[in-house]
Amino acid sequence: MSIIFGAQDATVDYSVDGWGHLPALGPVSFQIEAGQFVCLVGPSGCGKSTLVRLLAGLQAPSAGLVTINNEPITQPSVQVGLMSQEANLMPWRSVIENIALPLELAGMSSSERGHAVNSILPRLGLEEFGNAFPGELSGGMAQRVALGRVLVASPDALLLDEPFGALDAMTRERMGMDLLALWTDLRPTVLMVTHSISEAVLLADRVLILSPRPGRIIADLHIDLLRPRQLSDTHSLRFGELARQVRERIQQS
Ligand SMILES: Nc1ncnc2c1ncn2[C@@H]1O[C@H](COP(=O)(O)OP(=O)(O)OP(=O)(O)O)[C@@H](O)[C@H]1O
Ligand SMILES: [Mg+2]
């Protein structure tokens, strides 16, 4: 099934003890088409993670609507994979056991799980580390395992909340390109939060820019760089122009 995300005038207010209501997000309205790769950028605290949680079905909007394929989102969906900034691996489980966790929870047999995990390990560059434990992995490898745990359930959409935020610049670039290769093969709908303008422009079809809290969409930029994309595209004139546009919109907000 392909997944189209939507929001119509969605807002989130948090109630803060002894203080009242904190408007955290919106109103926001948008549609993300099936198979599209969208990056979401905006200042810290503007409501990006809040928006991700709405689309993941982990919380409901205070007003307005969020939808998957035009149906209101009322609970998390197995078709939507969520990955956050921390890998959150279980230290007592091996790489294979960590990746297999969602399948185990879904009641899949051990042989089916083994098959699914083994088909995904090489795509993550982890084929030699299946029996390693999280404490033996680098930060980048741990994030690959976290990505594997999301991908193993063959989701039709990915919600990625700063998935590479804790990584050094070079590892981050490599992970971005690996994610792009996986997306090209599997074509899930992707919404990815990032603080990196160049990462957003290099990966995305569209960049949504949020204002400071409560975040509203102040720009929706189409990224017209040709695909397949390569790291060397970051040296092109068009890339520089698009990155400048994103930076200017953020600064104006
Ligand atoms: N559970 C909560 N209760 C009360 N306030 C919250 C809660 N979660 C988030 N907030 C507030 O809502 C606002 C938006 O938070 P959110 O985490 O969505 O921002 P963000 O854009 O993801 O920020 P960052 O870039 O720093 O990750 C912030 O002001 C935050 O303090
Ligand atoms: Mg956040």
PDB file of C-alpha atoms and ligand atoms in Angstrom:
ATOM      1  CA  MET A   1       0.000   0.000   0.000  1.00  0.00           C
ATOM      2  CA  SER A   2       1.309   3.454  -0.763  1.00  0.00           C
ATOM      3  CA  ILE A   3       0.920   6.141   1.841  1.00  0.00           C
ATOM      4  CA  ILE A   4      -0.134   9.757   1.426  1.00  0.00           C
ATOM      5  CA  PHE A   5       0.212  11.886   4.551  1.00  0.00           C
ATOM      6  CA  GLY A   6      -2.049  14.870   5.036  1.00  0.00           C
ATOM      7  CA  ALA A   7      -2.735  17.608   7.559  1.00  0.00           C
ATOM      8  CA  GLN A   8      -5.567  20.138   7.569  1.00  0.00           C
ATOM      9  CA  ASP A   9      -5.207  23.036   9.980  1.00  0.00           C
ATOM     10  CA  ALA A  10      -3.595  20.736  12.526  1.00  0.00           C
ATOM     11  CA  THR A  11      -2.487  22.375  15.774  1.00  0.00           C
ATOM     12  CA  VAL A  12      -0.986  21.087  19.001  1.00  0.00           C
ATOM     13  CA  ASP A  13      -1.188  22.921  22.324  1.00  0.00           C
ATOM     14  CA  TYR A  14       0.498  21.377  25.326  1.00  0.00           C
ATOM     15  CA  SER A  15      -0.916  22.080  28.749  1.00  0.00           C
ATOM     16  CA  VAL A  16       1.862  23.023  31.110  1.00  0.00           C
ATOM     17  CA  ASP A  17       1.238  22.633  34.856  1.00  0.00           C
ATOM     18  CA  GLY A  18       0.663  25.957  36.597  1.00  0.00           C
ATOM     19  CA  TRP A  19       1.236  27.878  33.405  1.00  0.00           C
ATOM     20  CA  GLY A  20      -1.590  27.222  30.955  1.00  0.00           C
ATOM     21  CA  HIS A  21      -1.424  26.225  27.330  1.00  0.00           C
ATOM     22  CA  LEU A  22       1.696  26.244  25.195  1.00  0.00           C
ATOM     23  CA  PRO A  23       0.951  26.493  21.467  1.00  0.00           C
ATOM     24  CA  ALA A  24       3.574  24.123  20.038  1.00  0.00           C
ATOM     25  CA  LEU A  25       2.558  23.595  16.418  1.00  0.00           C
ATOM     26  CA  GLY A  26       0.458  25.051  13.646  1.00  0.00           C
ATOM     27  CA  PRO A  27      -1.982  25.398  12.217  1.00  0.00           C
ATOM     28  CA  VAL A  28      -0.312  23.383   9.462  1.00  0.00           C
ATOM     29  CA  SER A  29      -1.834  22.023   6.250  1.00  0.00           C
ATOM     30  CA  PHE A  30       0.026  19.943   3.681  1.00  0.00           C
ATOM     31  CA  GLN A  31      -0.052  16.783   1.648  1.00  0.00           C
ATOM     32  CA  ILE A  32       2.907  14.459   1.124  1.00  0.00           C
ATOM     33  CA  GLU A  33       2.452  12.296  -1.954  1.00  0.00           C
ATOM     34  CA  ALA A  34       3.098   8.551  -2.062  1.00  0.00           C
ATOM     35  CA  GLY A  35       6.786   7.815  -2.536  1.00  0.00           C
ATOM     36  CA  GLN A  36       7.829  11.428  -2.028  1.00  0.00           C
ATOM     37  CA  PHE A  37      10.922  12.287   0.035  1.00  0.00           C
ATOM     38  CA  VAL A  38      10.198  15.380   2.108  1.00  0.00           C
ATOM     39  CA  CYS A  39      12.563  17.050   4.555  1.00  0.00           C
ATOM     40  CA  LEU A  40      11.264  19.211   7.395  1.00  0.00           C
ATOM     41  CA  VAL A  41      13.481  21.974   8.737  1.00  0.00           C
ATOM     42  CA  GLY A  42      12.878  24.702  11.287  1.00  0.00           C
ATOM     43  CA  PRO A  43      14.285  26.221  14.466  1.00  0.00           C
ATOM     44  CA  SER A  44      14.665  24.193  17.639  1.00  0.00           C
ATOM     45  CA  GLY A  45      11.404  23.863  19.576  1.00  0.00           C
ATOM     46  CA  CYS A  46       9.154  24.836  16.627  1.00  0.00           C
ATOM     47  CA  GLY A  47       7.179  21.585  16.754  1.00  0.00           C
ATOM     48  CA  LYS A  48       8.946  19.254  14.283  1.00  0.00           C
ATOM     49  CA  SER A  49       8.992  16.227  16.597  1.00  0.00           C
ATOM     50  CA  THR A  50       5.431  17.036  17.595  1.00  0.00           C
ATOM     51  CA  LEU A  51       4.396  16.883  13.934  1.00  0.00           C
ATOM     52  CA  VAL A  52       6.224  13.573  13.505  1.00  0.00           C
ATOM     53  CA  ARG A  53       4.391  12.149  16.531  1.00  0.00           C
ATOM     54  CA  LEU A  54       1.046  13.242  15.046  1.00  0.00           C
ATOM     55  CA  LEU A  55       1.776  11.430  11.781  1.00  0.00           C
ATOM     56  CA  ALA A  56       3.043   8.398  13.712  1.00  0.00           C
ATOM     57  CA  GLY A  57      -0.297   8.199  15.537  1.00  0.00           C
ATOM     58  CA  LEU A  58       1.396   8.650  18.918  1.00  0.00           C
ATOM     59  CA  GLN A  59      -0.584  11.757  19.794  1.00  0.00           C
ATOM     60  CA  ALA A  60      -3.670  13.526  18.490  1.00  0.00           C
ATOM     61  CA  PRO A  61      -3.884  17.136  17.282  1.00  0.00           C
ATOM     62  CA  SER A  62      -5.539  19.650  19.625  1.00  0.00           C
ATOM     63  CA  ALA A  63      -7.496  20.906  16.595  1.00  0.00           C
ATOM     64  CA  GLY A  64      -7.619  20.089  12.903  1.00  0.00           C
ATOM     65  CA  LEU A  65      -6.866  16.787  11.278  1.00  0.00           C
ATOM     66  CA  VAL A  66      -3.936  14.558  10.309  1.00  0.00           C
ATOM     67  CA  THR A  67      -4.558  11.803   7.782  1.00  0.00           C
ATOM     68  CA  ILE A  68      -3.080   8.773   6.054  1.00  0.00           C
ATOM     69  CA  ASN A  69      -4.651   8.201   2.646  1.00  0.00           C
ATOM     70  CA  ASN A  70      -7.377  10.690   3.592  1.00  0.00           C
ATOM     71  CA  GLU A  71      -8.390   8.735   6.715  1.00  0.00           C
ATOM     72  CA  PRO A  72      -7.880  10.376  10.124  1.00  0.00           C
ATOM     73  CA  ILE A  73      -4.912   8.925  12.013  1.00  0.00           C
ATOM     74  CA  THR A  74      -6.150   7.408  15.273  1.00  0.00           C
ATOM     75  CA  GLN A  75      -3.335   5.013  16.208  1.00  0.00           C
ATOM     76  CA  PRO A  76       0.145   3.932  15.081  1.00  0.00           C
ATOM     77  CA  SER A  77       0.185   1.953  11.833  1.00  0.00           C
ATOM     78  CA  VAL A  78       2.442  -1.024  11.089  1.00  0.00           C
ATOM     79  CA  GLN A  79       2.901   0.467   7.637  1.00  0.00           C
ATOM     80  CA  VAL A  80       4.607   3.533   9.082  1.00  0.00           C
ATOM     81  CA  GLY A  81       8.137   3.151  10.455  1.00  0.00           C
ATOM     82  CA  LEU A  82       9.413   5.665  13.004  1.00  0.00           C
ATOM     83  CA  MET A  83      13.051   6.382  13.788  1.00  0.00           C
ATOM     84  CA  SER A  84      14.248   8.952  16.271  1.00  0.00           C
ATOM     85  CA  GLN A  85      17.547  10.631  17.014  1.00  0.00           C
ATOM     86  CA  GLU A  86      18.636   7.998  19.537  1.00  0.00           C
ATOM     87  CA  ALA A  87      19.117   4.459  18.302  1.00  0.00           C
ATOM     88  CA  ASN A  88      17.397   3.086  21.473  1.00  0.00           C
ATOM     89  CA  LEU A  89      18.807  -0.405  20.953  1.00  0.00           C
ATOM     90  CA  MET A  90      18.458  -3.116  23.570  1.00  0.00           C
ATOM     91  CA  PRO A  91      22.002  -3.663  24.856  1.00  0.00           C
ATOM     92  CA  TRP A  92      21.417  -7.319  25.785  1.00  0.00           C
ATOM     93  CA  ARG A  93      20.220  -8.272  22.312  1.00  0.00           C
ATOM     94  CA  SER A  94      22.514  -8.839  19.315  1.00  0.00           C
ATOM     95  CA  VAL A  95      22.241  -6.774  16.130  1.00  0.00           C
ATOM     96  CA  ILE A  96      20.114  -9.505  14.540  1.00  0.00           C
ATOM     97  CA  GLU A  97      17.873  -9.740  17.604  1.00  0.00           C
ATOM     98  CA  ASN A  98      17.454  -5.977  17.756  1.00  0.00           C
ATOM     99  CA  ILE A  99      16.462  -5.743  14.098  1.00  0.00           C
ATOM    100  CA  ALA A 100      14.087  -8.703  14.459  1.00  0.00           C
ATOM    101  CA  LEU A 101      12.277  -7.201  17.456  1.00  0.00           C
ATOM    102  CA  PRO A 102       9.236  -5.765  15.582  1.00  0.00           C
ATOM    103  CA  LEU A 103       8.745  -9.107  13.800  1.00  0.00           C
ATOM    104  CA  GLU A 104       8.990 -10.978  17.092  1.00  0.00           C
ATOM    105  CA  LEU A 105       6.378  -8.676  18.630  1.00  0.00           C
ATOM    106  CA  ALA A 106       4.166  -9.325  15.603  1.00  0.00           C
ATOM    107  CA  GLY A 107       4.400 -13.078  16.311  1.00  0.00           C
ATOM    108  CA  MET A 108       6.445 -14.052  13.235  1.00  0.00           C
ATOM    109  CA  SER A 109       8.210 -17.433  13.404  1.00  0.00           C
ATOM    110  CA  SER A 110      11.933 -17.538  14.070  1.00  0.00           C
ATOM    111  CA  SER A 111      12.796 -18.892  10.590  1.00  0.00           C
ATOM    112  CA  GLU A 112      10.768 -16.152   8.882  1.00  0.00           C
ATOM    113  CA  ARG A 113      12.437 -13.566  11.097  1.00  0.00           C
ATOM    114  CA  GLY A 114      15.870 -14.923  10.237  1.00  0.00           C
ATOM    115  CA  HIS A 115      15.072 -14.708   6.546  1.00  0.00           C
ATOM    116  CA  ALA A 116      13.811 -11.119   6.789  1.00  0.00           C
ATOM    117  CA  VAL A 117      16.769  -9.910   8.871  1.00  0.00           C
ATOM    118  CA  ASN A 118      19.349 -11.647   6.681  1.00  0.00           C
ATOM    119  CA  SER A 119      17.965  -9.999   3.579  1.00  0.00           C
ATOM    120  CA  ILE A 120      18.311  -6.569   5.167  1.00  0.00           C
ATOM    121  CA  LEU A 121      21.739  -6.819   6.846  1.00  0.00           C
ATOM    122  CA  PRO A 122      23.804  -6.464   3.632  1.00  0.00           C
ATOM    123  CA  ARG A 123      21.815  -3.422   2.538  1.00  0.00           C
ATOM    124  CA  LEU A 124      22.818  -1.768   5.797  1.00  0.00           C
ATOM    125  CA  GLY A 125      26.462  -2.819   5.470  1.00  0.00           C
ATOM    126  CA  LEU A 126      26.094  -4.888   8.639  1.00  0.00           C
ATOM    127  CA  GLU A 127      26.493  -8.428   7.302  1.00  0.00           C
ATOM    128  CA  GLU A 128      29.605  -9.028   9.440  1.00  0.00           C
ATOM    129  CA  PHE A 129      28.049  -7.646  12.609  1.00  0.00           C
ATOM    130  CA  GLY A 130      24.846  -9.639  12.978  1.00  0.00           C
ATOM    131  CA  ASN A 131      26.034 -11.277  16.197  1.00  0.00           C
ATOM    132  CA  ALA A 132      27.631  -8.148  17.686  1.00  0.00           C
ATOM    133  CA  PHE A 133      26.024  -6.355  20.612  1.00  0.00           C
ATOM    134  CA  PRO A 134      25.151  -2.639  20.660  1.00  0.00           C
ATOM    135  CA  GLY A 135      28.033  -1.882  23.051  1.00  0.00           C
ATOM    136  CA  GLU A 136      30.448  -3.066  20.349  1.00  0.00           C
ATOM    137  CA  LEU A 137      29.090  -0.760  17.617  1.00  0.00           C
ATOM    138  CA  SER A 138      30.058   2.754  16.528  1.00  0.00           C
ATOM    139  CA  GLY A 139      27.384   5.475  16.603  1.00  0.00           C
ATOM    140  CA  GLY A 140      26.856   5.176  12.843  1.00  0.00           C
ATOM    141  CA  MET A 141      26.501   1.400  13.030  1.00  0.00           C
ATOM    142  CA  ALA A 142      23.993   1.698  15.876  1.00  0.00           C
ATOM    143  CA  GLN A 143      21.916   4.063  13.734  1.00  0.00           C
ATOM    144  CA  ARG A 144      22.074   1.539  10.885  1.00  0.00           C
ATOM    145  CA  VAL A 145      20.690  -1.106  13.225  1.00  0.00           C
ATOM    146  CA  ALA A 146      17.912   1.299  14.251  1.00  0.00           C
ATOM    147  CA  LEU A 147      17.159   1.907  10.572  1.00  0.00           C
ATOM    148  CA  GLY A 148      17.158  -1.856   9.997  1.00  0.00           C
ATOM    149  CA  ARG A 149      14.674  -2.339  12.826  1.00  0.00           C
ATOM    150  CA  VAL A 150      12.364   0.108  11.040  1.00  0.00           C
ATOM    151  CA  LEU A 151      12.900  -1.305   7.533  1.00  0.00           C
ATOM    152  CA  VAL A 152      12.534  -4.981   8.487  1.00  0.00           C
ATOM    153  CA  ALA A 153       8.762  -4.587   8.759  1.00  0.00           C
ATOM    154  CA  SER A 154       8.694  -3.343   5.104  1.00  0.00           C
ATOM    155  CA  PRO A 155       6.947  -0.078   5.963  1.00  0.00           C
ATOM    156  CA  ASP A 156       5.309   1.954   3.216  1.00  0.00           C
ATOM    157  CA  ALA A 157       6.317   5.196   4.922  1.00  0.00           C
ATOM    158  CA  LEU A 158       9.208   6.353   7.067  1.00  0.00           C
ATOM    159  CA  LEU A 159       9.095   9.088   9.683  1.00  0.00           C
ATOM    160  CA  LEU A 160      12.678   9.984  10.515  1.00  0.00           C
ATOM    161  CA  ASP A 161      13.249  12.481  13.335  1.00  0.00           C
ATOM    162  CA  GLU A 162      16.848  13.711  12.991  1.00  0.00           C
ATOM    163  CA  PRO A 163      18.044  10.159  12.417  1.00  0.00           C
ATOM    164  CA  PHE A 164      21.650  11.203  11.820  1.00  0.00           C
ATOM    165  CA  GLY A 165      21.803  14.129  14.247  1.00  0.00           C
ATOM    166  CA  ALA A 166      24.303  12.502  16.591  1.00  0.00           C
ATOM    167  CA  LEU A 167      26.737  11.411  13.868  1.00  0.00           C
ATOM    168  CA  ASP A 168      29.942  13.049  12.656  1.00  0.00           C
ATOM    169  CA  ALA A 169      29.744  14.868   9.327  1.00  0.00           C
ATOM    170  CA  MET A 170      31.345  12.179   7.173  1.00  0.00           C
ATOM    171  CA  THR A 171      29.360   9.273   8.619  1.00  0.00           C
ATOM    172  CA  ARG A 172      26.264  11.369   8.284  1.00  0.00           C
ATOM    173  CA  GLU A 173      26.872  12.024   4.592  1.00  0.00           C
ATOM    174  CA  ARG A 174      27.417   8.327   3.954  1.00  0.00           C
ATOM    175  CA  MET A 175      24.261   7.376   5.876  1.00  0.00           C
ATOM    176  CA  GLY A 176      22.287   9.939   3.886  1.00  0.00           C
ATOM    177  CA  MET A 177      23.432   8.429   0.600  1.00  0.00           C
ATOM    178  CA  ASP A 178      22.692   4.894   1.867  1.00  0.00           C
ATOM    179  CA  LEU A 179      19.217   5.997   2.886  1.00  0.00           C
ATOM    180  CA  LEU A 180      18.733   7.495  -0.568  1.00  0.00           C
ATOM    181  CA  ALA A 181      19.733   4.182  -2.191  1.00  0.00           C
ATOM    182  CA  LEU A 182      17.244   2.293   0.001  1.00  0.00           C
ATOM    183  CA  TRP A 183      14.527   4.817  -0.792  1.00  0.00           C
ATOM    184  CA  THR A 184      15.235   4.493  -4.532  1.00  0.00           C
ATOM    185  CA  ASP A 185      14.757   0.702  -4.308  1.00  0.00           C
ATOM    186  CA  LEU A 186      11.789   0.572  -1.959  1.00  0.00           C
ATOM    187  CA  ARG A 187      10.144   3.962  -2.582  1.00  0.00           C
ATOM    188  CA  PRO A 188       8.476   4.526   0.792  1.00  0.00           C
ATOM    189  CA  THR A 189       6.939   7.915   1.481  1.00  0.00           C
ATOM    190  CA  VAL A 190       9.494   9.743   3.668  1.00  0.00           C
ATOM    191  CA  LEU A 191       9.221  12.646   6.078  1.00  0.00           C
ATOM    192  CA  MET A 192      12.616  13.378   7.576  1.00  0.00           C
ATOM    193  CA  VAL A 193      13.399  16.066  10.143  1.00  0.00           C
ATOM    194  CA  THR A 194      16.876  17.525   9.845  1.00  0.00           C
ATOM    195  CA  HIS A 195      18.798  20.563  11.024  1.00  0.00           C
ATOM    196  CA  SER A 196      21.157  20.288   8.064  1.00  0.00           C
ATOM    197  CA  ILE A 197      20.235  22.434   5.080  1.00  0.00           C
ATOM    198  CA  SER A 198      22.630  20.610   2.769  1.00  0.00           C
ATOM    199  CA  GLU A 199      21.284  17.205   3.864  1.00  0.00           C
ATOM    200  CA  ALA A 200      17.721  18.394   3.179  1.00  0.00           C
ATOM    201  CA  VAL A 201      18.575  19.713  -0.298  1.00  0.00           C
ATOM    202  CA  LEU A 202      20.661  16.677  -1.244  1.00  0.00           C
ATOM    203  CA  LEU A 203      18.046  14.098  -0.230  1.00  0.00           C
ATOM    204  CA  ALA A 204      14.604  15.620  -0.653  1.00  0.00           C
ATOM    205  CA  ASP A 205      12.070  16.204  -3.407  1.00  0.00           C
ATOM    206  CA  ARG A 206      10.591  18.944  -1.246  1.00  0.00           C
ATOM    207  CA  VAL A 207      11.749  20.926   1.765  1.00  0.00           C
ATOM    208  CA  LEU A 208       9.092  22.174   4.182  1.00  0.00           C
ATOM    209  CA  ILE A 209      10.272  25.045   6.368  1.00  0.00           C
ATOM    210  CA  LEU A 210       8.578  25.742   9.698  1.00  0.00           C
ATOM    211  CA  SER A 211       8.467  29.103  11.491  1.00  0.00           C
ATOM    212  CA  PRO A 212       9.529  29.421  15.142  1.00  0.00           C
ATOM    213  CA  ARG A 213       7.029  27.926  17.644  1.00  0.00           C
ATOM    214  CA  PRO A 214       4.183  27.388  17.074  1.00  0.00           C
ATOM    215  CA  GLY A 215       5.550  26.041  13.792  1.00  0.00           C
ATOM    216  CA  ARG A 216       3.680  26.960  10.626  1.00  0.00           C
ATOM    217  CA  ILE A 217       4.795  26.140   7.116  1.00  0.00           C
ATOM    218  CA  ILE A 218       6.485  29.270   5.787  1.00  0.00           C
ATOM    219  CA  ALA A 219       7.931  27.691   2.653  1.00  0.00           C
ATOM    220  CA  ASP A 220       7.460  24.567   0.585  1.00  0.00           C
ATOM    221  CA  LEU A 221      10.414  24.389  -1.800  1.00  0.00           C
ATOM    222  CA  HIS A 222      10.570  21.983  -4.711  1.00  0.00           C
ATOM    223  CA  ILE A 223      14.090  20.547  -5.072  1.00  0.00           C
ATOM    224  CA  ASP A 224      14.594  20.045  -8.788  1.00  0.00           C
ATOM    225  CA  LEU A 225      18.044  18.417  -8.716  1.00  0.00           C
ATOM    226  CA  LEU A 226      18.118  15.386 -11.015  1.00  0.00           C
ATOM    227  CA  ARG A 227      18.132  11.855  -9.585  1.00  0.00           C
ATOM    228  CA  PRO A 228      20.026   9.681  -8.921  1.00  0.00           C
ATOM    229  CA  ARG A 229      21.901  12.127  -6.742  1.00  0.00           C
ATOM    230  CA  GLN A 230      25.484  11.973  -5.641  1.00  0.00           C
ATOM    231  CA  LEU A 231      27.515  13.680  -2.959  1.00  0.00           C
ATOM    232  CA  SER A 232      29.309  15.611  -5.696  1.00  0.00           C
ATOM    233  CA  ASP A 233      25.979  17.309  -6.521  1.00  0.00           C
ATOM    234  CA  THR A 234      26.630  19.487  -3.469  1.00  0.00           C
ATOM    235  CA  HIS A 235      29.275  21.297  -5.563  1.00  0.00           C
ATOM    236  CA  SER A 236      26.820  22.258  -8.308  1.00  0.00           C
ATOM    237  CA  LEU A 237      25.582  25.803  -8.834  1.00  0.00           C
ATOM    238  CA  ARG A 238      21.942  24.719  -8.603  1.00  0.00           C
ATOM    239  CA  PHE A 239      22.586  22.996  -5.267  1.00  0.00           C
ATOM    240  CA  GLY A 240      24.184  26.172  -3.925  1.00  0.00           C
ATOM    241  CA  GLU A 241      21.241  28.245  -5.112  1.00  0.00           C
ATOM    242  CA  LEU A 242      18.653  25.914  -3.497  1.00  0.00           C
ATOM    243  CA  ALA A 243      20.593  25.765  -0.221  1.00  0.00           C
ATOM    244  CA  ARG A 244      20.763  29.573  -0.233  1.00  0.00           C
ATOM    245  CA  GLN A 245      16.973  29.764  -0.739  1.00  0.00           C
ATOM    246  CA  VAL A 246      16.335  27.440   2.214  1.00  0.00           C
ATOM    247  CA  ARG A 247      18.759  29.392   4.424  1.00  0.00           C
ATOM    248  CA  GLU A 248      17.166  32.726   3.468  1.00  0.00           C
ATOM    249  CA  ARG A 249      13.646  31.503   4.252  1.00  0.00           C
ATOM    250  CA  ILE A 250      14.773  30.218   7.650  1.00  0.00           C
ATOM    251  CA  GLN A 251      16.503  33.509   8.438  1.00  0.00           C
ATOM    252  CA  GLN A 252      13.429  35.532   7.441  1.00  0.00           C
ATOM    253  CA  SER A 253      11.228  33.558   9.838  1.00  0.00           C
TER     254      SER A 253
HETATM  255  N1  LIG B   1       5.118  16.566  26.171  1.00  0.00           N
HETATM  256  C1  LIG B   1       5.259  17.886  26.172  1.00  0.00           C
HETATM  257  N2  LIG B   1       4.711  18.656  27.141  1.00  0.00           N
HETATM  258  C2  LIG B   1       4.818  19.998  27.140  1.00  0.00           C
HETATM  259  N3  LIG B   1       5.487  20.682  26.186  1.00  0.00           N
HETATM  260  C3  LIG B   1       6.064  19.977  25.204  1.00  0.00           C
HETATM  261  C4  LIG B   1       5.988  18.559  25.140  1.00  0.00           C
HETATM  262  N4  LIG B   1       6.660  18.137  24.033  1.00  0.00           N
HETATM  263  C5  LIG B   1       7.128  19.241  23.449  1.00  0.00           C
HETATM  264  N5  LIG B   1       6.777  20.352  24.129  1.00  0.00           N
HETATM  265  C6  LIG B   1       7.062  21.728  23.759  1.00  0.00           C
HETATM  266  O1  LIG B   1       6.542  21.932  22.460  1.00  0.00           O
HETATM  267  C7  LIG B   1       7.442  22.690  21.659  1.00  0.00           C
HETATM  268  C8  LIG B   1       7.779  21.924  20.408  1.00  0.00           C
HETATM  269  O2  LIG B   1       8.524  20.767  20.785  1.00  0.00           O
HETATM  270  P1  LIG B   1       9.120  19.762  19.714  1.00  0.00           P
HETATM  271  O3  LIG B   1       9.854  18.710  20.450  1.00  0.00           O
HETATM  272  O4  LIG B   1       8.039  19.332  18.798  1.00  0.00           O
HETATM  273  O5  LIG B   1      10.128  20.726  18.915  1.00  0.00           O
HETATM  274  P2  LIG B   1      11.234  20.400  17.805  1.00  0.00           P
HETATM  275  O6  LIG B   1      10.986  21.321  16.655  1.00  0.00           O
HETATM  276  O7  LIG B   1      11.247  18.943  17.540  1.00  0.00           O
HETATM  277  O8  LIG B   1      12.584  20.853  18.515  1.00  0.00           O
HETATM  278  P3  LIG B   1      14.102  20.294  18.323  1.00  0.00           P
HETATM  279  O9  LIG B   1      14.575  20.832  16.997  1.00  0.00           O
HETATM  280  O10 LIG B   1      14.843  20.918  19.458  1.00  0.00           O
HETATM  281  O11 LIG B   1      14.052  18.796  18.380  1.00  0.00           O
HETATM  282  C9  LIG B   1       8.629  23.018  22.554  1.00  0.00           C
HETATM  283  O12 LIG B   1       8.463  24.316  23.056  1.00  0.00           O
HETATM  284  C10 LIG B   1       8.545  21.999  23.671  1.00  0.00           C
HETATM  285  O13 LIG B   1       9.023  22.528  24.870  1.00  0.00           O
HETATM  286 MG    MG B   2      12.687  17.462  17.838  1.00  0.00          MG
END
